[in-house]
């Protein structure tokens, strides 16, 4: 056994700092490769390996010397120690030195008499829990922030990073230099890629490094070269070039080179030139800022004189300047009040379809504009805003342009009056405006002007564990001041409306214990009864600023509002009844099965439609609209949610007309979730004819149809490294595909690859398909872990379109 000594001595602290400084860069050089064991590599066990990307991990072995009570105490152990008369010491054999978390091993260690320097040689290993460094010779100047280590290998445990350097030296406080260095994140013995440089300098205090004559090697073959490279070595932001994005397809060549500008700790900017051979040079930019009480972002893009593009939309905007801008700012006035500002605009409705920055970003539907401030008191909630948005459609008809709210003021309050009684106040005053030719839209949509809408309410709620009863009355009072511009009209320019909306909602709750298949459940039976009465009031003089008729559904059984917005209140005299039953697992309380069925009985026809005429029913020749307005009963609504097992679940919604013996709408979803990450989703949608009334009956493009679609999506983890993904949406009505997507993702320990093919239809309304756009593309993304990647990031799009899928991060 070696001799053990303990004494206080400053040692090796500066060298450990140098190693940590290079952690983010991942650098290291060329020379003889060390065995995996020498790099503290620990392979996964047989069971663990099945779910891991890497074959193992770096694990620091236990310290050879125990920790001292005083972390500044230096512990020594060596086979032989020779002391000279002048105080020099030579430690030989299996030498171990430890101070705090730092431990050094070597065959020989020389300590001069002044103890200002340590010279070590032979199988040197330095560890501190985060980093391992091995080498043949080392010199540490303890009081000068200088150290040199020759023929070094290093490992960063947490970053899964290893490298080599012919010489590693500390040149000053927090400043380091690596000569003939390289690094990689690949497992030992698997150099799929590495970055090699003749000279790397690291500045820990500033948080960045530089490399000269750096080259990227794949399987020892150089594929990219940088004469000079500047890179971050910690989480601090630094000005410089970011990883480029390169695309090559049938449409041409696409190259993007971002430049990051670290303006200040709370401000930065990214400038991104993008060259597309079929469009030209697109300049994108983003500016971000963060203050104590506010934050914001400004982004935009500009393309001068579009070359016209290629594919199905070629020459659409040839010669035109194309651009977009989106500025957002939000802040806090005080603890009860916040504000938001936003302005977004684009040169045309196809901008993001042609230049979407991220995979799937072409699905952006609008550009918002907002100036808003609110107040949230204990009783009152106030909101003031000016709001609008640009609808991103091409071409965009006047009738599809949205209204601006310039401004919109809201004041809401609630009062609990005791004994179950409560009252509410809802109020809003808005000025609606839009830039359209009044002659090109239908008369009720030609108006602009102000609307004051007041809805005080009084109710009482009696509630017990076994049930509840809630009668409620609202008064809807609305006044308008309208302007029809150049449009000749006989309609009033100051119409008003007052309607009382009355409802009574009630329900019971029964439950019982139940055993099925050896499991304990709690079954509920929850009948519900709802009555609503809204008198018929003529609204044909009122404009349509924000109202749309709601599709019938389970929730509509219990709602007195047939329309969204405030411009239309549908006449209603109906009784809804239904029952819901749930099967709850006793252990977890989770719904294993939920079943509901309900229907409404109408005591009067519904004369109020979007036209607002209280005296006229739809014509009998308009069979479907006439039937919906005069039917005595609603469709029977059925819904089921069933967690079949821990992996399988399904949901079913069915609207069935028991009078005409027909299905009005149905949807079915089947979902599979595997603990290993496999995901399968199958959906079916069917809608009865005349759905989507966006095309008027008088329009030449109008036709009767049923909407029928299939949606299949999956993500299958063929192995821990390989994900197979796909999606297919089929429009059965028009016998065409709306989206086809197929891709593969390879996620290795040190690199990742994502290859996706996608073909899709934009503007996919079923009634009118001659204005649809078909797009397609092949997308490639390649990532070197620890270094960066090339290509568009698509993970967020996959999570959105393939429910339940969580891609392995590249």
PDB file of C-alpha atoms in Angstrom, residues 101-356:
ATOM      1  CA  UNK A 101     -13.596  17.512  -5.833  1.00  0.00           C
ATOM      2  CA  UNK A 102     -10.386  17.397  -7.892  1.00  0.00           C
ATOM      3  CA  UNK A 103      -8.213  14.333  -8.084  1.00  0.00           C
ATOM      4  CA  UNK A 104      -4.972  13.792 -10.057  1.00  0.00           C
ATOM      5  CA  UNK A 105      -3.332  10.463 -10.866  1.00  0.00           C
ATOM      6  CA  UNK A 106       0.144  10.080 -12.368  1.00  0.00           C
ATOM      7  CA  UNK A 107       3.187   7.815 -12.325  1.00  0.00           C
ATOM      8  CA  UNK A 108       5.523  10.587 -11.201  1.00  0.00           C
ATOM      9  CA  UNK A 109       4.944  14.024  -9.643  1.00  0.00           C
ATOM     10  CA  UNK A 110       7.709  16.541  -8.922  1.00  0.00           C
ATOM     11  CA  UNK A 111       7.171  19.332  -6.400  1.00  0.00           C
ATOM     12  CA  UNK A 112       9.860  22.095  -6.313  1.00  0.00           C
ATOM     13  CA  UNK A 113      10.912  23.617  -3.025  1.00  0.00           C
ATOM     14  CA  UNK A 114       8.811  26.762  -3.479  1.00  0.00           C
ATOM     15  CA  UNK A 115       5.693  24.652  -4.209  1.00  0.00           C
ATOM     16  CA  UNK A 116       4.725  27.059  -6.977  1.00  0.00           C
ATOM     17  CA  UNK A 117       4.627  24.399  -9.678  1.00  0.00           C
ATOM     18  CA  UNK A 118       3.635  20.786 -10.148  1.00  0.00           C
ATOM     19  CA  UNK A 119       5.227  18.652 -12.866  1.00  0.00           C
ATOM     20  CA  UNK A 120       3.564  15.318 -13.565  1.00  0.00           C
ATOM     21  CA  UNK A 121       4.134  12.628 -16.154  1.00  0.00           C
ATOM     22  CA  UNK A 122       3.050   9.142 -17.083  1.00  0.00           C
ATOM     23  CA  UNK A 123      -0.610   8.077 -17.448  1.00  0.00           C
ATOM     24  CA  UNK A 124      -1.958  11.345 -16.070  1.00  0.00           C
ATOM     25  CA  UNK A 125      -5.686  11.444 -15.229  1.00  0.00           C
ATOM     26  CA  UNK A 126      -7.412  14.496 -13.766  1.00  0.00           C
ATOM     27  CA  UNK A 127     -11.076  14.300 -12.699  1.00  0.00           C
ATOM     28  CA  UNK A 128     -13.443  16.680 -10.917  1.00  0.00           C
ATOM     29  CA  UNK A 129     -16.852  15.017 -11.362  1.00  0.00           C
ATOM     30  CA  UNK A 130     -17.618  16.884 -14.576  1.00  0.00           C
ATOM     31  CA  UNK A 131     -14.503  16.384 -16.700  1.00  0.00           C
ATOM     32  CA  UNK A 132     -11.793  13.801 -17.267  1.00  0.00           C
ATOM     33  CA  UNK A 133      -8.426  14.780 -18.792  1.00  0.00           C
ATOM     34  CA  UNK A 134      -5.696  12.280 -19.647  1.00  0.00           C
ATOM     35  CA  UNK A 135      -2.185  12.983 -20.913  1.00  0.00           C
ATOM     36  CA  UNK A 136       1.476  12.100 -20.729  1.00  0.00           C
ATOM     37  CA  UNK A 137       3.026  15.315 -19.356  1.00  0.00           C
ATOM     38  CA  UNK A 138       1.565  18.154 -17.313  1.00  0.00           C
ATOM     39  CA  UNK A 139       2.925  21.359 -15.817  1.00  0.00           C
ATOM     40  CA  UNK A 140       0.839  23.472 -13.474  1.00  0.00           C
ATOM     41  CA  UNK A 141       1.963  26.964 -12.338  1.00  0.00           C
ATOM     42  CA  UNK A 142      -0.163  27.405  -9.248  1.00  0.00           C
ATOM     43  CA  UNK A 143       0.185  31.165  -8.753  1.00  0.00           C
ATOM     44  CA  UNK A 144       0.313  32.333 -12.363  1.00  0.00           C
ATOM     45  CA  UNK A 145      -2.831  30.844 -13.897  1.00  0.00           C
ATOM     46  CA  UNK A 146      -0.699  28.802 -16.278  1.00  0.00           C
ATOM     47  CA  UNK A 147      -0.788  25.108 -17.086  1.00  0.00           C
ATOM     48  CA  UNK A 148       0.282  22.849 -19.938  1.00  0.00           C
ATOM     49  CA  UNK A 149      -0.826  19.300 -20.700  1.00  0.00           C
ATOM     50  CA  UNK A 150       0.653  17.354 -23.603  1.00  0.00           C
ATOM     51  CA  UNK A 151      -0.930  14.631 -25.767  1.00  0.00           C
ATOM     52  CA  UNK A 152      -4.216  15.037 -23.955  1.00  0.00           C
ATOM     53  CA  UNK A 153      -7.588  13.307 -24.195  1.00  0.00           C
ATOM     54  CA  UNK A 154     -10.597  14.750 -22.458  1.00  0.00           C
ATOM     55  CA  UNK A 155     -14.194  13.775 -21.685  1.00  0.00           C
ATOM     56  CA  UNK A 156     -17.124  15.928 -20.608  1.00  0.00           C
ATOM     57  CA  UNK A 157     -19.391  13.499 -18.785  1.00  0.00           C
ATOM     58  CA  UNK A 158     -22.757  15.288 -18.977  1.00  0.00           C
ATOM     59  CA  UNK A 159     -22.299  16.571 -22.547  1.00  0.00           C
ATOM     60  CA  UNK A 160     -21.325  13.086 -23.776  1.00  0.00           C
ATOM     61  CA  UNK A 161     -18.342  14.685 -25.448  1.00  0.00           C
ATOM     62  CA  UNK A 162     -14.766  13.579 -25.927  1.00  0.00           C
ATOM     63  CA  UNK A 163     -11.735  14.936 -27.714  1.00  0.00           C
ATOM     64  CA  UNK A 164      -7.981  15.139 -28.098  1.00  0.00           C
ATOM     65  CA  UNK A 165      -5.347  17.867 -28.216  1.00  0.00           C
ATOM     66  CA  UNK A 166      -1.626  17.673 -28.914  1.00  0.00           C
ATOM     67  CA  UNK A 167      -1.179  20.395 -26.334  1.00  0.00           C
ATOM     68  CA  UNK A 168      -3.642  21.943 -23.927  1.00  0.00           C
ATOM     69  CA  UNK A 169      -2.440  25.024 -22.054  1.00  0.00           C
ATOM     70  CA  UNK A 170      -3.770  27.736 -19.801  1.00  0.00           C
ATOM     71  CA  UNK A 171      -2.403  31.064 -21.009  1.00  0.00           C
ATOM     72  CA  UNK A 172      -3.949  33.380 -18.402  1.00  0.00           C
ATOM     73  CA  UNK A 173      -6.839  33.766 -16.038  1.00  0.00           C
ATOM     74  CA  UNK A 174      -9.774  31.937 -17.703  1.00  0.00           C
ATOM     75  CA  UNK A 175      -7.915  31.823 -21.025  1.00  0.00           C
ATOM     76  CA  UNK A 176      -6.917  28.564 -22.699  1.00  0.00           C
ATOM     77  CA  UNK A 177      -5.396  27.242 -25.878  1.00  0.00           C
ATOM     78  CA  UNK A 178      -5.665  23.843 -27.577  1.00  0.00           C
ATOM     79  CA  UNK A 179      -3.268  22.987 -30.395  1.00  0.00           C
ATOM     80  CA  UNK A 180      -4.063  20.400 -33.053  1.00  0.00           C
ATOM     81  CA  UNK A 181      -7.385  19.682 -31.380  1.00  0.00           C
ATOM     82  CA  UNK A 182     -10.585  17.824 -32.267  1.00  0.00           C
ATOM     83  CA  UNK A 183     -13.869  16.839 -30.633  1.00  0.00           C
ATOM     84  CA  UNK A 184     -16.938  14.662 -31.215  1.00  0.00           C
ATOM     85  CA  UNK A 185     -20.064  13.479 -29.391  1.00  0.00           C
ATOM     86  CA  UNK A 186     -19.892   9.998 -30.902  1.00  0.00           C
ATOM     87  CA  UNK A 187     -19.318   6.922 -28.751  1.00  0.00           C
ATOM     88  CA  UNK A 188     -15.714   5.786 -28.293  1.00  0.00           C
ATOM     89  CA  UNK A 189     -14.494   3.999 -31.399  1.00  0.00           C
ATOM     90  CA  UNK A 190     -17.292   5.467 -33.570  1.00  0.00           C
ATOM     91  CA  UNK A 191     -15.976   8.637 -35.171  1.00  0.00           C
ATOM     92  CA  UNK A 192     -18.905   9.283 -37.490  1.00  0.00           C
ATOM     93  CA  UNK A 193     -17.913  12.942 -37.380  1.00  0.00           C
ATOM     94  CA  UNK A 194     -15.466  15.222 -35.635  1.00  0.00           C
ATOM     95  CA  UNK A 195     -14.438  18.849 -35.770  1.00  0.00           C
ATOM     96  CA  UNK A 196     -10.697  19.383 -36.145  1.00  0.00           C
ATOM     97  CA  UNK A 197      -8.704  22.605 -35.738  1.00  0.00           C
ATOM     98  CA  UNK A 198      -5.009  23.518 -35.628  1.00  0.00           C
ATOM     99  CA  UNK A 199      -5.514  26.203 -32.981  1.00  0.00           C
ATOM    100  CA  UNK A 200      -8.421  26.688 -30.577  1.00  0.00           C
ATOM    101  CA  UNK A 201      -8.531  29.526 -28.042  1.00  0.00           C
ATOM    102  CA  UNK A 202     -11.079  29.649 -25.238  1.00  0.00           C
ATOM    103  CA  UNK A 203     -11.970  32.676 -23.123  1.00  0.00           C
ATOM    104  CA  UNK A 204     -14.037  31.530 -20.164  1.00  0.00           C
ATOM    105  CA  UNK A 205     -14.543  35.045 -18.814  1.00  0.00           C
ATOM    106  CA  UNK A 206     -16.032  36.269 -22.106  1.00  0.00           C
ATOM    107  CA  UNK A 207     -17.805  32.978 -22.850  1.00  0.00           C
ATOM    108  CA  UNK A 208     -16.555  32.376 -26.386  1.00  0.00           C
ATOM    109  CA  UNK A 209     -13.810  30.620 -28.310  1.00  0.00           C
ATOM    110  CA  UNK A 210     -12.129  30.862 -31.679  1.00  0.00           C
ATOM    111  CA  UNK A 211     -10.718  28.216 -33.991  1.00  0.00           C
ATOM    112  CA  UNK A 212      -8.377  28.554 -36.949  1.00  0.00           C
ATOM    113  CA  UNK A 213      -8.356  26.259 -39.950  1.00  0.00           C
ATOM    114  CA  UNK A 214     -11.321  24.295 -38.616  1.00  0.00           C
ATOM    115  CA  UNK A 215     -12.772  21.500 -40.692  1.00  0.00           C
ATOM    116  CA  UNK A 216     -15.687  19.132 -40.270  1.00  0.00           C
ATOM    117  CA  UNK A 217     -14.812  15.507 -40.978  1.00  0.00           C
ATOM    118  CA  UNK A 218     -17.332  12.753 -41.622  1.00  0.00           C
ATOM    119  CA  UNK A 219     -15.758   9.300 -41.374  1.00  0.00           C
ATOM    120  CA  UNK A 220     -12.351  11.062 -41.524  1.00  0.00           C
ATOM    121  CA  UNK A 221     -13.302  12.719 -44.826  1.00  0.00           C
ATOM    122  CA  UNK A 222     -13.283  16.573 -44.730  1.00  0.00           C
ATOM    123  CA  UNK A 223     -16.655  17.963 -45.845  1.00  0.00           C
ATOM    124  CA  UNK A 224     -16.507  21.603 -44.693  1.00  0.00           C
ATOM    125  CA  UNK A 225     -13.776  24.118 -43.908  1.00  0.00           C
ATOM    126  CA  UNK A 226     -13.684  27.379 -41.942  1.00  0.00           C
ATOM    127  CA  UNK A 227     -10.525  29.534 -42.106  1.00  0.00           C
ATOM    128  CA  UNK A 228     -11.672  31.118 -38.850  1.00  0.00           C
ATOM    129  CA  UNK A 229     -14.562  30.203 -36.571  1.00  0.00           C
ATOM    130  CA  UNK A 230     -15.978  31.903 -33.475  1.00  0.00           C
ATOM    131  CA  UNK A 231     -18.288  29.910 -31.204  1.00  0.00           C
ATOM    132  CA  UNK A 232     -19.931  30.080 -27.734  1.00  0.00           C
ATOM    133  CA  UNK A 233     -18.578  27.945 -24.892  1.00  0.00           C
ATOM    134  CA  UNK A 234     -21.435  28.507 -22.440  1.00  0.00           C
ATOM    135  CA  UNK A 235     -25.078  29.598 -22.453  1.00  0.00           C
ATOM    136  CA  UNK A 236     -24.265  33.271 -23.006  1.00  0.00           C
ATOM    137  CA  UNK A 237     -25.229  34.710 -26.374  1.00  0.00           C
ATOM    138  CA  UNK A 238     -22.563  35.919 -28.788  1.00  0.00           C
ATOM    139  CA  UNK A 239     -22.549  37.794 -32.057  1.00  0.00           C
ATOM    140  CA  UNK A 240     -21.719  35.625 -35.047  1.00  0.00           C
ATOM    141  CA  UNK A 241     -22.926  33.373 -37.841  1.00  0.00           C
ATOM    142  CA  UNK A 242     -25.424  30.646 -36.981  1.00  0.00           C
ATOM    143  CA  UNK A 243     -25.833  27.277 -38.648  1.00  0.00           C
ATOM    144  CA  UNK A 244     -26.976  27.693 -42.267  1.00  0.00           C
ATOM    145  CA  UNK A 245     -29.902  25.917 -43.877  1.00  0.00           C
ATOM    146  CA  UNK A 246     -29.559  24.392 -47.337  1.00  0.00           C
ATOM    147  CA  UNK A 247     -32.348  23.036 -49.522  1.00  0.00           C
ATOM    148  CA  UNK A 248     -32.313  21.466 -52.953  1.00  0.00           C
ATOM    149  CA  UNK A 249     -35.467  20.379 -54.786  1.00  0.00           C
ATOM    150  CA  UNK A 250     -37.154  20.428 -58.160  1.00  0.00           C
ATOM    151  CA  UNK A 251     -38.041  24.064 -57.462  1.00  0.00           C
ATOM    152  CA  UNK A 252     -34.365  25.022 -57.240  1.00  0.00           C
ATOM    153  CA  UNK A 253     -31.653  25.850 -54.701  1.00  0.00           C
ATOM    154  CA  UNK A 254     -32.449  27.386 -51.302  1.00  0.00           C
ATOM    155  CA  UNK A 255     -29.715  28.678 -48.956  1.00  0.00           C
ATOM    156  CA  UNK A 256     -30.261  30.494 -45.647  1.00  0.00           C
ATOM    157  CA  UNK A 257     -27.461  32.010 -43.569  1.00  0.00           C
ATOM    158  CA  UNK A 258     -28.535  33.508 -40.210  1.00  0.00           C
ATOM    159  CA  UNK A 259     -26.368  36.088 -38.433  1.00  0.00           C
ATOM    160  CA  UNK A 260     -26.894  36.646 -34.708  1.00  0.00           C
ATOM    161  CA  UNK A 261     -26.227  40.060 -33.120  1.00  0.00           C
ATOM    162  CA  UNK A 262     -25.963  40.154 -29.331  1.00  0.00           C
ATOM    163  CA  UNK A 263     -26.739  43.850 -28.848  1.00  0.00           C
ATOM    164  CA  UNK A 264     -27.031  43.844 -25.041  1.00  0.00           C
ATOM    165  CA  UNK A 265     -27.935  41.402 -22.248  1.00  0.00           C
ATOM    166  CA  UNK A 266     -31.616  42.234 -22.782  1.00  0.00           C
ATOM    167  CA  UNK A 267     -31.615  42.851 -26.551  1.00  0.00           C
ATOM    168  CA  UNK A 268     -30.606  40.839 -29.591  1.00  0.00           C
ATOM    169  CA  UNK A 269     -31.292  40.509 -33.292  1.00  0.00           C
ATOM    170  CA  UNK A 270     -31.053  37.857 -35.986  1.00  0.00           C
ATOM    171  CA  UNK A 271     -30.496  38.866 -39.611  1.00  0.00           C
ATOM    172  CA  UNK A 272     -31.210  36.082 -42.085  1.00  0.00           C
ATOM    173  CA  UNK A 273     -30.483  36.455 -45.808  1.00  0.00           C
ATOM    174  CA  UNK A 274     -32.108  33.662 -47.832  1.00  0.00           C
ATOM    175  CA  UNK A 275     -31.329  32.981 -51.469  1.00  0.00           C
ATOM    176  CA  UNK A 276     -33.937  31.055 -53.499  1.00  0.00           C
ATOM    177  CA  UNK A 277     -33.030  30.445 -57.120  1.00  0.00           C
ATOM    178  CA  UNK A 278     -36.679  30.575 -58.231  1.00  0.00           C
ATOM    179  CA  UNK A 279     -37.604  33.726 -56.251  1.00  0.00           C
ATOM    180  CA  UNK A 280     -34.481  35.768 -55.492  1.00  0.00           C
ATOM    181  CA  UNK A 281     -32.922  37.187 -52.311  1.00  0.00           C
ATOM    182  CA  UNK A 282     -35.236  37.366 -49.295  1.00  0.00           C
ATOM    183  CA  UNK A 283     -33.964  39.380 -46.320  1.00  0.00           C
ATOM    184  CA  UNK A 284     -35.457  38.326 -42.967  1.00  0.00           C
ATOM    185  CA  UNK A 285     -34.835  39.901 -39.596  1.00  0.00           C
ATOM    186  CA  UNK A 286     -35.880  39.532 -35.966  1.00  0.00           C
ATOM    187  CA  UNK A 287     -35.272  41.921 -33.055  1.00  0.00           C
ATOM    188  CA  UNK A 288     -36.043  40.950 -29.442  1.00  0.00           C
ATOM    189  CA  UNK A 289     -35.960  42.923 -26.210  1.00  0.00           C
ATOM    190  CA  UNK A 290     -36.766  42.274 -22.568  1.00  0.00           C
ATOM    191  CA  UNK A 291     -37.228  44.910 -19.875  1.00  0.00           C
ATOM    192  CA  UNK A 292     -38.353  44.662 -16.272  1.00  0.00           C
ATOM    193  CA  UNK A 293     -42.018  45.385 -17.006  1.00  0.00           C
ATOM    194  CA  UNK A 294     -42.298  44.615 -20.728  1.00  0.00           C
ATOM    195  CA  UNK A 295     -40.975  42.537 -23.595  1.00  0.00           C
ATOM    196  CA  UNK A 296     -41.403  42.383 -27.331  1.00  0.00           C
ATOM    197  CA  UNK A 297     -40.288  41.112 -30.697  1.00  0.00           C
ATOM    198  CA  UNK A 298     -40.192  42.663 -34.175  1.00  0.00           C
ATOM    199  CA  UNK A 299     -39.743  40.428 -37.200  1.00  0.00           C
ATOM    200  CA  UNK A 300     -40.117  40.840 -40.917  1.00  0.00           C
ATOM    201  CA  UNK A 301     -38.974  39.928 -44.391  1.00  0.00           C
ATOM    202  CA  UNK A 302     -38.525  41.681 -47.735  1.00  0.00           C
ATOM    203  CA  UNK A 303     -38.046  40.351 -51.262  1.00  0.00           C
ATOM    204  CA  UNK A 304     -37.541  42.859 -54.059  1.00  0.00           C
ATOM    205  CA  UNK A 305     -39.067  41.957 -57.422  1.00  0.00           C
ATOM    206  CA  UNK A 306     -40.018  38.288 -57.089  1.00  0.00           C
ATOM    207  CA  UNK A 307     -38.604  36.129 -59.888  1.00  0.00           C
ATOM    208  CA  UNK A 308     -41.947  34.345 -60.059  1.00  0.00           C
ATOM    209  CA  UNK A 309     -41.274  31.078 -58.298  1.00  0.00           C
ATOM    210  CA  UNK A 310     -41.939  27.674 -59.782  1.00  0.00           C
ATOM    211  CA  UNK A 311     -44.425  24.837 -59.574  1.00  0.00           C
ATOM    212  CA  UNK A 312     -48.186  25.308 -59.706  1.00  0.00           C
ATOM    213  CA  UNK A 313     -48.057  28.948 -58.610  1.00  0.00           C
ATOM    214  CA  UNK A 314     -45.312  30.063 -60.981  1.00  0.00           C
ATOM    215  CA  UNK A 315     -45.412  33.709 -62.119  1.00  0.00           C
ATOM    216  CA  UNK A 316     -48.232  34.606 -59.705  1.00  0.00           C
ATOM    217  CA  UNK A 317     -46.280  37.512 -58.216  1.00  0.00           C
ATOM    218  CA  UNK A 318     -43.525  37.931 -60.771  1.00  0.00           C
ATOM    219  CA  UNK A 319     -41.927  41.380 -60.538  1.00  0.00           C
ATOM    220  CA  UNK A 320     -43.767  42.280 -57.312  1.00  0.00           C
ATOM    221  CA  UNK A 321     -42.126  43.257 -54.023  1.00  0.00           C
ATOM    222  CA  UNK A 322     -43.122  40.813 -51.307  1.00  0.00           C
ATOM    223  CA  UNK A 323     -42.810  41.412 -47.586  1.00  0.00           C
ATOM    224  CA  UNK A 324     -44.214  40.892 -44.136  1.00  0.00           C
ATOM    225  CA  UNK A 325     -43.842  42.531 -40.732  1.00  0.00           C
ATOM    226  CA  UNK A 326     -44.993  41.337 -37.318  1.00  0.00           C
ATOM    227  CA  UNK A 327     -44.321  43.454 -34.217  1.00  0.00           C
ATOM    228  CA  UNK A 328     -45.451  42.364 -30.744  1.00  0.00           C
ATOM    229  CA  UNK A 329     -45.069  44.117 -27.401  1.00  0.00           C
ATOM    230  CA  UNK A 330     -46.599  43.244 -24.029  1.00  0.00           C
ATOM    231  CA  UNK A 331     -46.141  44.761 -20.619  1.00  0.00           C
ATOM    232  CA  UNK A 332     -47.523  45.394 -17.192  1.00  0.00           C
ATOM    233  CA  UNK A 333     -49.086  48.629 -15.999  1.00  0.00           C
ATOM    234  CA  UNK A 334     -49.510  47.454 -12.406  1.00  0.00           C
ATOM    235  CA  UNK A 335     -50.404  44.264 -10.539  1.00  0.00           C
ATOM    236  CA  UNK A 336     -53.976  44.385 -11.861  1.00  0.00           C
ATOM    237  CA  UNK A 337     -53.440  45.702 -15.356  1.00  0.00           C
ATOM    238  CA  UNK A 338     -51.549  44.520 -18.441  1.00  0.00           C
ATOM    239  CA  UNK A 339     -51.302  45.786 -21.994  1.00  0.00           C
ATOM    240  CA  UNK A 340     -50.505  44.271 -25.406  1.00  0.00           C
ATOM    241  CA  UNK A 341     -49.569  45.743 -28.773  1.00  0.00           C
ATOM    242  CA  UNK A 342     -49.282  43.940 -32.083  1.00  0.00           C
ATOM    243  CA  UNK A 343     -49.156  44.822 -35.738  1.00  0.00           C
ATOM    244  CA  UNK A 344     -48.869  42.214 -38.467  1.00  0.00           C
ATOM    245  CA  UNK A 345     -49.157  42.586 -42.228  1.00  0.00           C
ATOM    246  CA  UNK A 346     -48.071  40.792 -45.372  1.00  0.00           C
ATOM    247  CA  UNK A 347     -47.860  41.883 -48.976  1.00  0.00           C
ATOM    248  CA  UNK A 348     -50.180  39.090 -50.133  1.00  0.00           C
ATOM    249  CA  UNK A 349     -52.138  36.105 -48.888  1.00  0.00           C
ATOM    250  CA  UNK A 350     -49.623  33.613 -50.286  1.00  0.00           C
ATOM    251  CA  UNK A 351     -46.506  34.987 -48.596  1.00  0.00           C
ATOM    252  CA  UNK A 352     -46.194  32.280 -45.935  1.00  0.00           C
ATOM    253  CA  UNK A 353     -47.211  29.537 -48.335  1.00  0.00           C
ATOM    254  CA  UNK A 354     -44.223  30.467 -50.494  1.00  0.00           C
ATOM    255  CA  UNK A 355     -41.708  31.512 -47.823  1.00  0.00           C
ATOM    256  CA  UNK A 356     -42.760  29.834 -44.566  1.00  0.00           C
TER     257      UNK A 356
END
